[in-house]
XYZ file of N, CA, C and O in Angstrom:
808
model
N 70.607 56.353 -31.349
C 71.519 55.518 -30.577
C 72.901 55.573 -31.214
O 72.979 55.194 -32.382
N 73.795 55.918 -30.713
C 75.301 56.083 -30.904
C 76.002 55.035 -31.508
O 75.197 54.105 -31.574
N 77.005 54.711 -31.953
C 77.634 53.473 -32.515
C 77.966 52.319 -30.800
O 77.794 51.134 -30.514
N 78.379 53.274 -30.238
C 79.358 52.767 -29.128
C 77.846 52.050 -28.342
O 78.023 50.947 -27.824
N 76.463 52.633 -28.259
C 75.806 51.893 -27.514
C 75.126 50.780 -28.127
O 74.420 49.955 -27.548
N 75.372 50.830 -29.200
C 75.015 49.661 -30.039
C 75.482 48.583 -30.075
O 74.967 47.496 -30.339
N 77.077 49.025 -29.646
C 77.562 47.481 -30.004
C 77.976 47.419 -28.387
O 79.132 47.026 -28.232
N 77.427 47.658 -27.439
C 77.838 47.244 -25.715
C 76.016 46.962 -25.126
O 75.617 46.753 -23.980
N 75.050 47.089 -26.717
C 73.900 45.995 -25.967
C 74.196 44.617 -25.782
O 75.020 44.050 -26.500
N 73.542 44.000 -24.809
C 73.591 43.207 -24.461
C 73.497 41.879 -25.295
O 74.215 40.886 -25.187
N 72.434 42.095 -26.159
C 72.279 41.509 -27.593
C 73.250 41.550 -28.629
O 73.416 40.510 -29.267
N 74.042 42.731 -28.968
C 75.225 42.678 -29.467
C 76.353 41.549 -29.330
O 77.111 40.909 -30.057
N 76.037 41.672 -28.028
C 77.525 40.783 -27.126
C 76.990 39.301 -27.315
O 77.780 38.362 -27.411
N 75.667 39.139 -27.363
C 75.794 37.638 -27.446
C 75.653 37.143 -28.555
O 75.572 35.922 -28.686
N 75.607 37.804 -29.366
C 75.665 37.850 -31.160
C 76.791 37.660 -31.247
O 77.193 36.502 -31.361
N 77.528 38.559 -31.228
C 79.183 37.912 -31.351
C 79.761 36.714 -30.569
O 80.643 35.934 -30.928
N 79.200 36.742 -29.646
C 79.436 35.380 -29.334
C 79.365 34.005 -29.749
O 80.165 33.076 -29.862
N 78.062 34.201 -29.949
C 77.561 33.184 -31.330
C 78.596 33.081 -32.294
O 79.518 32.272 -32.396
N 78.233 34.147 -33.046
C 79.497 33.739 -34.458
C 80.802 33.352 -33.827
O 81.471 32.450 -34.331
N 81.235 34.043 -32.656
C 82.505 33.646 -32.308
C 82.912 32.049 -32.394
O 83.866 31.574 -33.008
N 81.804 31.269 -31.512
C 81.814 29.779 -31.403
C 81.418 29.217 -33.052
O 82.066 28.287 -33.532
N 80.626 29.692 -33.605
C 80.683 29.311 -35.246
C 81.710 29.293 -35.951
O 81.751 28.449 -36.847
N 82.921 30.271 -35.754
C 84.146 30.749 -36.406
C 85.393 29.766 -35.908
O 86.370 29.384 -36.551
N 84.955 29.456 -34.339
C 86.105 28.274 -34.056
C 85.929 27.142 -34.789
O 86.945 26.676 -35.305
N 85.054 26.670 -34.938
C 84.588 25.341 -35.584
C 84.757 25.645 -36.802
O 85.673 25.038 -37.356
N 84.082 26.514 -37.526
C 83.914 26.594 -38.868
C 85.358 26.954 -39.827
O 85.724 26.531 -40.924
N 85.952 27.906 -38.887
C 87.396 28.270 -39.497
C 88.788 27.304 -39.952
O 89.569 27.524 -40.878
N 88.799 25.994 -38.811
C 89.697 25.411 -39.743
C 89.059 24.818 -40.664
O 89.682 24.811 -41.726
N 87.893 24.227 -40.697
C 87.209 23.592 -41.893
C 87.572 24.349 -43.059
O 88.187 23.767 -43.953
N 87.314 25.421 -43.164
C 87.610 27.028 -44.021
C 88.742 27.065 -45.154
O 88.763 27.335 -46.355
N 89.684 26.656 -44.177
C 91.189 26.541 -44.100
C 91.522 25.461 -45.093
O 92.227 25.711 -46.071
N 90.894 23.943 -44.796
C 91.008 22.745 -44.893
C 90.886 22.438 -46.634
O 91.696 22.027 -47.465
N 89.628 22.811 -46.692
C 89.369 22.917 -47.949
C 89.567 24.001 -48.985
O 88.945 24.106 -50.043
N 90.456 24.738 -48.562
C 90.786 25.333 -49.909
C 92.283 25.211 -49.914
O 93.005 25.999 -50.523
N 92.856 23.877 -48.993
C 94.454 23.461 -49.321
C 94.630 22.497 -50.639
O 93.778 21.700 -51.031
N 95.547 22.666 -51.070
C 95.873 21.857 -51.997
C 96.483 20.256 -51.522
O 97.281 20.061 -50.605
N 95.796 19.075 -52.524
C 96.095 18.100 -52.008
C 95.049 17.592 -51.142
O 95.170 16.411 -50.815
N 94.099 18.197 -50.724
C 93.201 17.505 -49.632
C 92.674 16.455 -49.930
O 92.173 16.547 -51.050
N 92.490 15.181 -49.335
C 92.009 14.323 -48.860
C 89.855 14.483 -48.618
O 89.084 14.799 -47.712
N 89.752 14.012 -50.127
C 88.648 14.180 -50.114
C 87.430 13.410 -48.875
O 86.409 13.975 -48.483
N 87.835 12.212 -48.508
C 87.156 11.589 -47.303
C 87.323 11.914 -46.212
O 86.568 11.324 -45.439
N 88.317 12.956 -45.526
C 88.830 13.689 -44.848
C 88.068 14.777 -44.210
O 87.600 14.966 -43.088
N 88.130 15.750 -45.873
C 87.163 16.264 -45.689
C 85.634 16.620 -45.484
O 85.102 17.583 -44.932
N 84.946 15.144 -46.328
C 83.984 14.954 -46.083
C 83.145 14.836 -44.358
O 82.048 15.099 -43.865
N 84.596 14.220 -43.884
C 84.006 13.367 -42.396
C 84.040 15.167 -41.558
O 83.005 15.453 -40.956
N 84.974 16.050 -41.559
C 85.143 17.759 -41.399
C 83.687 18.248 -41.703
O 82.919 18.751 -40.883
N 83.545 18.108 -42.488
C 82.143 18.658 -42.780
C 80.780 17.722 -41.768
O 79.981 18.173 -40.947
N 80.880 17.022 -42.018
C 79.550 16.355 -41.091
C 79.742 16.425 -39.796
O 78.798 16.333 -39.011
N 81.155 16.619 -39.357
C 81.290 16.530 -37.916
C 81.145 18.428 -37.581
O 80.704 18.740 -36.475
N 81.318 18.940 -38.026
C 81.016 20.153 -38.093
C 79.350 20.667 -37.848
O 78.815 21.234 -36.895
N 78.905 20.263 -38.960
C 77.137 20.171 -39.172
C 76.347 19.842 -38.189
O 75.300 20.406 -37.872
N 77.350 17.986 -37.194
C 76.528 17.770 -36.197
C 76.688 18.664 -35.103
O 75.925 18.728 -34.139
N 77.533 19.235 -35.254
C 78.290 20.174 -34.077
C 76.951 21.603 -33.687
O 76.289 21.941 -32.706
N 77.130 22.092 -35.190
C 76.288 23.516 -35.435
C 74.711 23.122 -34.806
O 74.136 23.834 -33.983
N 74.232 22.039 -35.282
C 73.064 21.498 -34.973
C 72.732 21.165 -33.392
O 71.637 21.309 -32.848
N 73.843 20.725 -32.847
C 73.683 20.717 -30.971
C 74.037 21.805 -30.385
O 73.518 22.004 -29.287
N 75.192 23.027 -31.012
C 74.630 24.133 -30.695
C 73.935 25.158 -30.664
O 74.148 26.125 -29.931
N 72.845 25.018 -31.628
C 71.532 25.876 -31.940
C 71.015 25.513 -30.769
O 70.603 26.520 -30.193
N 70.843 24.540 -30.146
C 70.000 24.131 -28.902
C 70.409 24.516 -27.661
O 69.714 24.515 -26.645
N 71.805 24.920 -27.781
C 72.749 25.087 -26.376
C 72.476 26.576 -26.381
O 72.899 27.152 -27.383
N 71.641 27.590 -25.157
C 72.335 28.835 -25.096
C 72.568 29.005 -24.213
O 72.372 30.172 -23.877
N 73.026 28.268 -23.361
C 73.249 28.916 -22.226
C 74.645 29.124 -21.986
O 75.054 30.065 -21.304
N 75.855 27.740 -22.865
C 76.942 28.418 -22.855
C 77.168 29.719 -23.350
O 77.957 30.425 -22.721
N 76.474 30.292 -24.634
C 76.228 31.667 -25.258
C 76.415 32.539 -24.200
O 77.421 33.246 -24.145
N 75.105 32.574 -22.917
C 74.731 33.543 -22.631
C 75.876 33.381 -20.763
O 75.758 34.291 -19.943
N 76.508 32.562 -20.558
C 77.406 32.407 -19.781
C 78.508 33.204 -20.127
O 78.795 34.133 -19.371
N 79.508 32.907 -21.638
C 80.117 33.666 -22.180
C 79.916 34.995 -22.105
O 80.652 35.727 -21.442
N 78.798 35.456 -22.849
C 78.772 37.067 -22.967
C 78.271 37.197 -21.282
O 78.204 38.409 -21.079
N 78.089 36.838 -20.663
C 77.854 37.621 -19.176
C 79.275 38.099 -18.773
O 79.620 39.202 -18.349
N 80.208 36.686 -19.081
C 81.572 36.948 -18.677
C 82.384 38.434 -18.893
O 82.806 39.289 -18.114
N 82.375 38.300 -20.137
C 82.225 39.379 -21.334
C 82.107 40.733 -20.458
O 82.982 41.545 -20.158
N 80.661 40.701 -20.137
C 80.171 41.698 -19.747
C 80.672 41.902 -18.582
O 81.280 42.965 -18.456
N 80.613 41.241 -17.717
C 81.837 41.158 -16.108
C 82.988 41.923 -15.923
O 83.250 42.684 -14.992
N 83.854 41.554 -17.216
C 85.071 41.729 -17.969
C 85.219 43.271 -18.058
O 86.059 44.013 -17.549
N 84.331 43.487 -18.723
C 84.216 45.262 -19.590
C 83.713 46.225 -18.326
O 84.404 47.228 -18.145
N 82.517 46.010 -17.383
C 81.993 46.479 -16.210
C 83.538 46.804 -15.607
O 84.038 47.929 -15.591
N 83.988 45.945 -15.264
C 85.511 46.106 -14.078
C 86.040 47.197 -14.918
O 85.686 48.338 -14.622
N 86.808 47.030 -15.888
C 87.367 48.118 -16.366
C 86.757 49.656 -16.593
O 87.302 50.745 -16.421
N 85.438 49.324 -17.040
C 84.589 51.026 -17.032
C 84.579 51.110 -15.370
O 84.509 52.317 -15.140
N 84.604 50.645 -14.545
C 84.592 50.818 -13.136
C 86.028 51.598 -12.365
O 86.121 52.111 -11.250
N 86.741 51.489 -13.125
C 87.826 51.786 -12.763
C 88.364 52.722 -13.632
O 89.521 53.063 -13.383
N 87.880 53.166 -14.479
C 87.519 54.607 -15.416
C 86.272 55.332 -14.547
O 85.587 56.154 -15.155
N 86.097 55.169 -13.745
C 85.133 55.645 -12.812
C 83.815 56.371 -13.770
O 83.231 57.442 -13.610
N 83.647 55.322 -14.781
C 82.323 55.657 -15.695
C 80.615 54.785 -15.381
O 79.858 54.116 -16.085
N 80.607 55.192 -14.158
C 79.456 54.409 -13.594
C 78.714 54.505 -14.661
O 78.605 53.370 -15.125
N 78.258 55.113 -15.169
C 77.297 55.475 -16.085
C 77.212 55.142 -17.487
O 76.699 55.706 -18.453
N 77.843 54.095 -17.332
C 78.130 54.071 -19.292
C 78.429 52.228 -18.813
O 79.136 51.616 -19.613
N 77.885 51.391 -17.523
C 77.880 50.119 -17.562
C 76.988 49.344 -18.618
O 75.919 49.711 -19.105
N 77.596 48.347 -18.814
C 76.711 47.194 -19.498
C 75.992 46.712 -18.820
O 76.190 46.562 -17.614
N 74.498 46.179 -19.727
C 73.620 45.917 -18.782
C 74.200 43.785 -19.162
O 74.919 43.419 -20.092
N 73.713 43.088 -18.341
C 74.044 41.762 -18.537
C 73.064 40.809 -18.587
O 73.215 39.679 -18.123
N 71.884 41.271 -19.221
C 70.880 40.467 -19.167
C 70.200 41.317 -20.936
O 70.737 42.232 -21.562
N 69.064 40.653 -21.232
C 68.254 40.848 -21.943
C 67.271 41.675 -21.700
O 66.837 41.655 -20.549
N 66.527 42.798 -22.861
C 65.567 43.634 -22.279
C 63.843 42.728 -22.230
O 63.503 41.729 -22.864
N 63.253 43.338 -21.491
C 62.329 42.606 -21.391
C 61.149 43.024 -22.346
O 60.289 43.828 -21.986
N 61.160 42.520 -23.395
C 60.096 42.973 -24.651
C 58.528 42.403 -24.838
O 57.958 41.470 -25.404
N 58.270 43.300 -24.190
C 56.497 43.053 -24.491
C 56.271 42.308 -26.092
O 56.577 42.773 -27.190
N 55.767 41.283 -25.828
C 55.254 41.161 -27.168
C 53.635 40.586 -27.309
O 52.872 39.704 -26.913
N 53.727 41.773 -28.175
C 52.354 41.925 -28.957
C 51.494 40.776 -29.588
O 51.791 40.250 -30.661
N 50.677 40.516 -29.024
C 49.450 39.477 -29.616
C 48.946 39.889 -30.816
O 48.695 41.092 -30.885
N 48.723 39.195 -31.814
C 48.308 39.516 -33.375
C 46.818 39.286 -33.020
O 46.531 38.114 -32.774
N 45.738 40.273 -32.945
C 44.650 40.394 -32.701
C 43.933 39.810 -33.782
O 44.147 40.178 -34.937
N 42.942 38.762 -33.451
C 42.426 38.020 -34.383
C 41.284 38.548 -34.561
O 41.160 39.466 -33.750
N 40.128 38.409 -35.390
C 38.742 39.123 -35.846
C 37.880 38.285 -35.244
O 36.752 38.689 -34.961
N 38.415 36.559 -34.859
C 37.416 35.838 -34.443
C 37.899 34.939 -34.192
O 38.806 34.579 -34.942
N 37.499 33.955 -32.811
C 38.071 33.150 -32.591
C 38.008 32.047 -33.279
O 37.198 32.492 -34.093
N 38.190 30.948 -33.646
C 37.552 29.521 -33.945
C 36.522 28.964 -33.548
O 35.643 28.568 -34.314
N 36.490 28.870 -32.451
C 35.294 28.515 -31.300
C 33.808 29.535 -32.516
O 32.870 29.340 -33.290
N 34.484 30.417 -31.950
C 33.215 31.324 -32.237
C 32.201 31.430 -33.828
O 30.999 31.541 -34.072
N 33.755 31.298 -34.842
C 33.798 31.088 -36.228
C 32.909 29.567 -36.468
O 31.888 29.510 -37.153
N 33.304 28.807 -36.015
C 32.285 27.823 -36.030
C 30.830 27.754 -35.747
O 30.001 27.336 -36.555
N 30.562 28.200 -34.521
C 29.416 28.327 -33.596
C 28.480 29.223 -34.803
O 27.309 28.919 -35.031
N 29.103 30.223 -35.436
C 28.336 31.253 -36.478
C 28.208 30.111 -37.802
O 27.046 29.903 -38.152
N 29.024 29.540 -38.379
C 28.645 28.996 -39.350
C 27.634 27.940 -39.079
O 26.685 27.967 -39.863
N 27.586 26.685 -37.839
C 26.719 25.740 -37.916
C 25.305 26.493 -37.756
O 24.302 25.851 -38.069
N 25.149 27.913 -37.254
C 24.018 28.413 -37.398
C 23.670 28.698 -39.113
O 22.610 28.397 -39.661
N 24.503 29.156 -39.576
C 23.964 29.778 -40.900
C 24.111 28.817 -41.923
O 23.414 28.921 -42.932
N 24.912 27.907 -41.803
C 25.365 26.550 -42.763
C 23.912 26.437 -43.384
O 23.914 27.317 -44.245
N 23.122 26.044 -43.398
C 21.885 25.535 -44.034
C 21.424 26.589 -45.031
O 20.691 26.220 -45.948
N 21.872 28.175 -44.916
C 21.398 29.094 -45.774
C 22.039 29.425 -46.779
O 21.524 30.054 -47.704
N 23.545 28.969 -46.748
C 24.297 29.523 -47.129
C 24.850 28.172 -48.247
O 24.859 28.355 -49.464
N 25.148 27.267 -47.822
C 25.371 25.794 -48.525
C 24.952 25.726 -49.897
O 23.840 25.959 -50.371
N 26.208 25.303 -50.564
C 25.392 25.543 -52.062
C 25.865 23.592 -52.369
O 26.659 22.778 -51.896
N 24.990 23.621 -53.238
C 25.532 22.018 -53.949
C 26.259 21.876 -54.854
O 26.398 22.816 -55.636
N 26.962 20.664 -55.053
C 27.964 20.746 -56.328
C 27.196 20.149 -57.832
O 26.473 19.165 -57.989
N 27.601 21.006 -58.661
C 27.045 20.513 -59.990
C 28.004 19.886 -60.706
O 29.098 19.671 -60.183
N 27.730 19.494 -62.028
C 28.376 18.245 -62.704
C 29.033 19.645 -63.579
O 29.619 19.335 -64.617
N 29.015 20.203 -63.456
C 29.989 21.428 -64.278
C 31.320 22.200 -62.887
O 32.369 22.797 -63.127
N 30.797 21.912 -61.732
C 31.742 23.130 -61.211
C 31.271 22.586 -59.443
O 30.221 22.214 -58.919
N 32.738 22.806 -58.949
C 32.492 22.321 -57.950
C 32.172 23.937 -56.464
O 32.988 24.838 -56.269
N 30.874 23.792 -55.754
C 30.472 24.907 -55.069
C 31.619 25.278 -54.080
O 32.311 24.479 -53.447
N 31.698 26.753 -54.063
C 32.451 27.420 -53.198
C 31.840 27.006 -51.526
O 30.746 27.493 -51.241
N 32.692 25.934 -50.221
C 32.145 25.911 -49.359
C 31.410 26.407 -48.754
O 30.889 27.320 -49.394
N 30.837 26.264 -47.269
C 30.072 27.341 -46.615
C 31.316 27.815 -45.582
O 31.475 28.934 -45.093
N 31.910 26.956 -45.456
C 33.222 28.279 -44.711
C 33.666 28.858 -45.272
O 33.926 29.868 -44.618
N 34.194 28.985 -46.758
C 35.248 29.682 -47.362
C 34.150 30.834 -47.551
O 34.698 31.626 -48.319
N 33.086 31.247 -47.289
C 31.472 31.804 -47.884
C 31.447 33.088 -46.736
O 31.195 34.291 -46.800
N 31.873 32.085 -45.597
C 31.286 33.003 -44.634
C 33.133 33.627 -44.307
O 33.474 34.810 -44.304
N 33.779 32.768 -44.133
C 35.349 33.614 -43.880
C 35.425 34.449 -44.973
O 36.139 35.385 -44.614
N 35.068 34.621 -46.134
C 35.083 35.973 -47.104
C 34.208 36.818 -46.612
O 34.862 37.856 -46.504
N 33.324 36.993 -46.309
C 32.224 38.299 -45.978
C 32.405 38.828 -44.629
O 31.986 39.949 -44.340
N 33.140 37.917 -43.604
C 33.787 38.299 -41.951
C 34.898 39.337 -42.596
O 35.165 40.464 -42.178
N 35.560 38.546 -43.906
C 36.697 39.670 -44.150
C 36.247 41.053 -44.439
O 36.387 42.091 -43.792
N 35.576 40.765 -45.764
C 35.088 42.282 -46.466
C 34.216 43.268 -45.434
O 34.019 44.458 -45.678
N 33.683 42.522 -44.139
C 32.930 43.338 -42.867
C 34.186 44.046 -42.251
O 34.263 45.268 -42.125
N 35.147 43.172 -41.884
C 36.128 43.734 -40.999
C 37.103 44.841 -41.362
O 37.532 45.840 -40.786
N 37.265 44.331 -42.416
C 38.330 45.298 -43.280
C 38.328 46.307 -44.409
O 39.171 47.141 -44.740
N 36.502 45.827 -45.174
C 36.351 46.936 -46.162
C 37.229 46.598 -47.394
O 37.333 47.522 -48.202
N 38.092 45.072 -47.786
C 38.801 45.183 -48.962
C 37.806 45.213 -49.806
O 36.613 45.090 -49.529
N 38.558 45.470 -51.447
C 37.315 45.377 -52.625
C 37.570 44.469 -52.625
O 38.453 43.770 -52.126
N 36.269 44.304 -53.604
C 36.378 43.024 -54.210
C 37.528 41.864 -55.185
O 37.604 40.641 -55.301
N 38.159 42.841 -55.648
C 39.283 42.360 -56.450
C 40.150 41.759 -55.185
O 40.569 40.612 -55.027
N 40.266 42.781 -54.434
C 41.221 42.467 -53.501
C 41.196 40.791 -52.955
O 42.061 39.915 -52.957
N 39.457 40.837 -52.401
C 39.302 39.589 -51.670
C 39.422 38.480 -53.017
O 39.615 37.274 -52.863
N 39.277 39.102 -54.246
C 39.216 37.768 -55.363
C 40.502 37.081 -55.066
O 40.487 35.929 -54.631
N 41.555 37.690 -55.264
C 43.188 37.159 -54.802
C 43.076 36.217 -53.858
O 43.274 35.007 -53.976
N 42.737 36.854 -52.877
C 42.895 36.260 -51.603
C 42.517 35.045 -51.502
O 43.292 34.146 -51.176
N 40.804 34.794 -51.870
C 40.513 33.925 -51.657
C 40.424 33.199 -52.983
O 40.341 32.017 -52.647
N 40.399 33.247 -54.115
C 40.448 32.950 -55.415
C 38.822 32.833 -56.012
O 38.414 32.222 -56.999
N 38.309 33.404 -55.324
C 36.867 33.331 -56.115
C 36.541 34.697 -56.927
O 36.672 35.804 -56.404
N 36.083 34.495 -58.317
C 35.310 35.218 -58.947
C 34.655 36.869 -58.275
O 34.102 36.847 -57.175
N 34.759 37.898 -58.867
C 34.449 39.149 -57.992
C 33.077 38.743 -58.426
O 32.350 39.037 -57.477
N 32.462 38.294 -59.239
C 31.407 38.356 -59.637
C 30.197 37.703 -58.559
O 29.078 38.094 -58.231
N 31.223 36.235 -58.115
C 30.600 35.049 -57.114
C 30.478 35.653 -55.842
O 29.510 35.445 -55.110
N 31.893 36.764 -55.409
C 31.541 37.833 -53.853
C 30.485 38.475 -54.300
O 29.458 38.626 -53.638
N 30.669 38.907 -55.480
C 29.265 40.428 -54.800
C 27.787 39.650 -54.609
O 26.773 40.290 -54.331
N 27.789 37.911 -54.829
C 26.613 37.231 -54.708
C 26.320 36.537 -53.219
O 25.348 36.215 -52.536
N 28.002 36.509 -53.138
C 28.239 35.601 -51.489
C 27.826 36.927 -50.648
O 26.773 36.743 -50.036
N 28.210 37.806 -50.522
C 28.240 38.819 -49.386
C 27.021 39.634 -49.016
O 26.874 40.138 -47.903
N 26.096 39.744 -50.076
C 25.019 39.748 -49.224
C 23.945 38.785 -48.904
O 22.895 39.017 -48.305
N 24.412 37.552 -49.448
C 23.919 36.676 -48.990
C 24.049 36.117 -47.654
O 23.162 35.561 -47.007
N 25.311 36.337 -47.298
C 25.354 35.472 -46.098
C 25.434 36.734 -44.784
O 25.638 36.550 -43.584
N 25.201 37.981 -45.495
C 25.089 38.818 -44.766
C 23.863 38.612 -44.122
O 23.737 38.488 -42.904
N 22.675 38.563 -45.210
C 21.230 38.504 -44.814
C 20.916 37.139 -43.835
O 19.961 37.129 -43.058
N 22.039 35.769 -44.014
C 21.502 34.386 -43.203
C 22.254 34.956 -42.061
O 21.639 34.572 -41.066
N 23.223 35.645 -41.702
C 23.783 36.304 -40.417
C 22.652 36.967 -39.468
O 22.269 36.667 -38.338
N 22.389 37.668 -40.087
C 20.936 38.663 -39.682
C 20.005 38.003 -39.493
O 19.604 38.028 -38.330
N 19.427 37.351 -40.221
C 17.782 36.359 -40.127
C 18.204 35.420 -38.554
O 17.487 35.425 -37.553
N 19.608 34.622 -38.695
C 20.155 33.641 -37.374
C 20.038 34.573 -36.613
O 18.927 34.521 -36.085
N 20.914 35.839 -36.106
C 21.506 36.803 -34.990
C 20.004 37.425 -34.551
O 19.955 37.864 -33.402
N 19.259 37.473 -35.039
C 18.025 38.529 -35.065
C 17.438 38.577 -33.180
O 17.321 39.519 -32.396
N 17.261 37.525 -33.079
C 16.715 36.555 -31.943
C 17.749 37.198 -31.064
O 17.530 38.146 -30.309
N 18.609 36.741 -31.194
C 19.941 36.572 -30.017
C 19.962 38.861 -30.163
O 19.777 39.741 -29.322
N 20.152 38.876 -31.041
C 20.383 40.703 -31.092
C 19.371 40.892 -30.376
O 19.796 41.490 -29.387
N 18.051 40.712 -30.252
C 17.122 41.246 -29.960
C 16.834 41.207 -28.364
O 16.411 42.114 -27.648
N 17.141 40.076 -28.076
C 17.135 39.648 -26.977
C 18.417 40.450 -25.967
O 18.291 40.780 -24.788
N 19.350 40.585 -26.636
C 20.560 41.316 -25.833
C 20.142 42.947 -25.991
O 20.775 43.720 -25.272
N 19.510 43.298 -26.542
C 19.119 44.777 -26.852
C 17.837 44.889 -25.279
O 17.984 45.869 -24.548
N 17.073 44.195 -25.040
C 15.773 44.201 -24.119
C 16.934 43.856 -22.758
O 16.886 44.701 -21.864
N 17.562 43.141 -22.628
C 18.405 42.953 -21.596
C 19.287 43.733 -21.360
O 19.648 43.664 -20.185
N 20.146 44.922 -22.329
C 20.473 46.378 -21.576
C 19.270 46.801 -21.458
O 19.193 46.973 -20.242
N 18.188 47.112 -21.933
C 17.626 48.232 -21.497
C 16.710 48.062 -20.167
O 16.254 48.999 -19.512
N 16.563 46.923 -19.947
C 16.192 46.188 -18.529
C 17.492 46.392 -17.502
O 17.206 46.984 -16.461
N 18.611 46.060 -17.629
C 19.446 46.913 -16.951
C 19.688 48.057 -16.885
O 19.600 48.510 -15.744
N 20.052 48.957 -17.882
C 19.935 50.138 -17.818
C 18.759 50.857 -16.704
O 18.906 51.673 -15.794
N 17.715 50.240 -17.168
C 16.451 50.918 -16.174
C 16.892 50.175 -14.612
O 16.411 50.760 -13.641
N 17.550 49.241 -14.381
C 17.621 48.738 -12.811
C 18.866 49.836 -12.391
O 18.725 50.081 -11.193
N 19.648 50.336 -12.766
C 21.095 51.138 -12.733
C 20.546 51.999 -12.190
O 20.546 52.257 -10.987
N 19.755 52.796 -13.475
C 18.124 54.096 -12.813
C 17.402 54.370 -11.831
O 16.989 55.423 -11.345
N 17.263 53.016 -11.525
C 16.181 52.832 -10.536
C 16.925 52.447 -9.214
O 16.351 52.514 -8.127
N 18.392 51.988 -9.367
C 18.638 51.915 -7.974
C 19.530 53.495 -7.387
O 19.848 53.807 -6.240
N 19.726 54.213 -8.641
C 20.325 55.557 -8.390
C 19.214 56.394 -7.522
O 19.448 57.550 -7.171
């Protein structure tokens, strides 16, 4: 991307705009205080009235985006009359897909798995050391399934002992399995009962 189309995005223009309205306000303040002689209560009241100012316009964009349209209005006429159809400003914002941060598991679901396995997995607290939960038990071994970190890795993370994972993880691997067994088993006989109706109606 060229210099020149960089600064005639649309985003550009209302960036400067921004600072522009920051720079009116902010500039005599600027000014104010580095005169000699100032009036320290003066300046004080400059400053807060300023602050409340900045603070009600973080909330305002629409004068922003009124301005830079203008802006953009402004610059269009003239490339129009350079007969540079092709090199207009656009006057709006691009429309940016944004990406969902794909989670490993919902909550709903994260729960629903632990009140099954909670009873296998549950350790008690002793008068020496207090037990690593049964969520923090089972959200470590969802990790090391999903992602394959080592062990050191997940020690950081979660602050437990590499010694205490390599005891948690196949443990609660095996109360995963012993709970799911039923439910796996059952969804395994139910494709292949479909599968054979698919067959059979081909």
């Amino acid at each position: 991307m060229s210099l020149l189309q960089s600064l005639t995005k649309f985003e550009t223009i209302l960036t400067a705009q921004l600072y522009l309205k920051i720079f009116q306000r902010t500039t005599p303040l600027s000014k104010y205080l580095q005169t000699d002689g100032m009036f320290i209560l003066q300046a004080q009241q400059m400053v807060s009235s300023t602050l409340e100012f900045l603070k009600k316009e973080a909330r305002n964009f629409e004068d922003i985006l009124k301005a830079g349209k203008n802006v953009v209005k402004w610059a269009n006429e003239l490339i129009e009359n350079e007969d540079e159809i092709n090199n207009l400003i656009p006057d709006n914002l691009p429309n940016v897909r944004i990406r969902k941060k794909k989670t490993l598991m919902t909550p709903e679901t994260f729960n629903n798995l632990l009140n099954l396995i909670e009873p296998k997995i549950r350790k008690e607290d002793t008068k020496f050391r207090l037990s690593i939960p049964a969520n923090e038990r089972l959200a470590l071994t969802l990790r090391y399934l999903a992602t394959g970190d080592s062990f050191a890795s997940l020690s950081l993370l979660f602050k437990v002992s590499k010694s205490s994972i390599s005891s948690i993880v196949p443990e609660v691997c095996t109360a995963i399995i012993e709970e799911l067994q039923d439910y796996t088993n059952e969804r395994i006989r139910f494709c292949i009962y479909k599968k054979k109706k698919v067959q059979c109606a081909d």
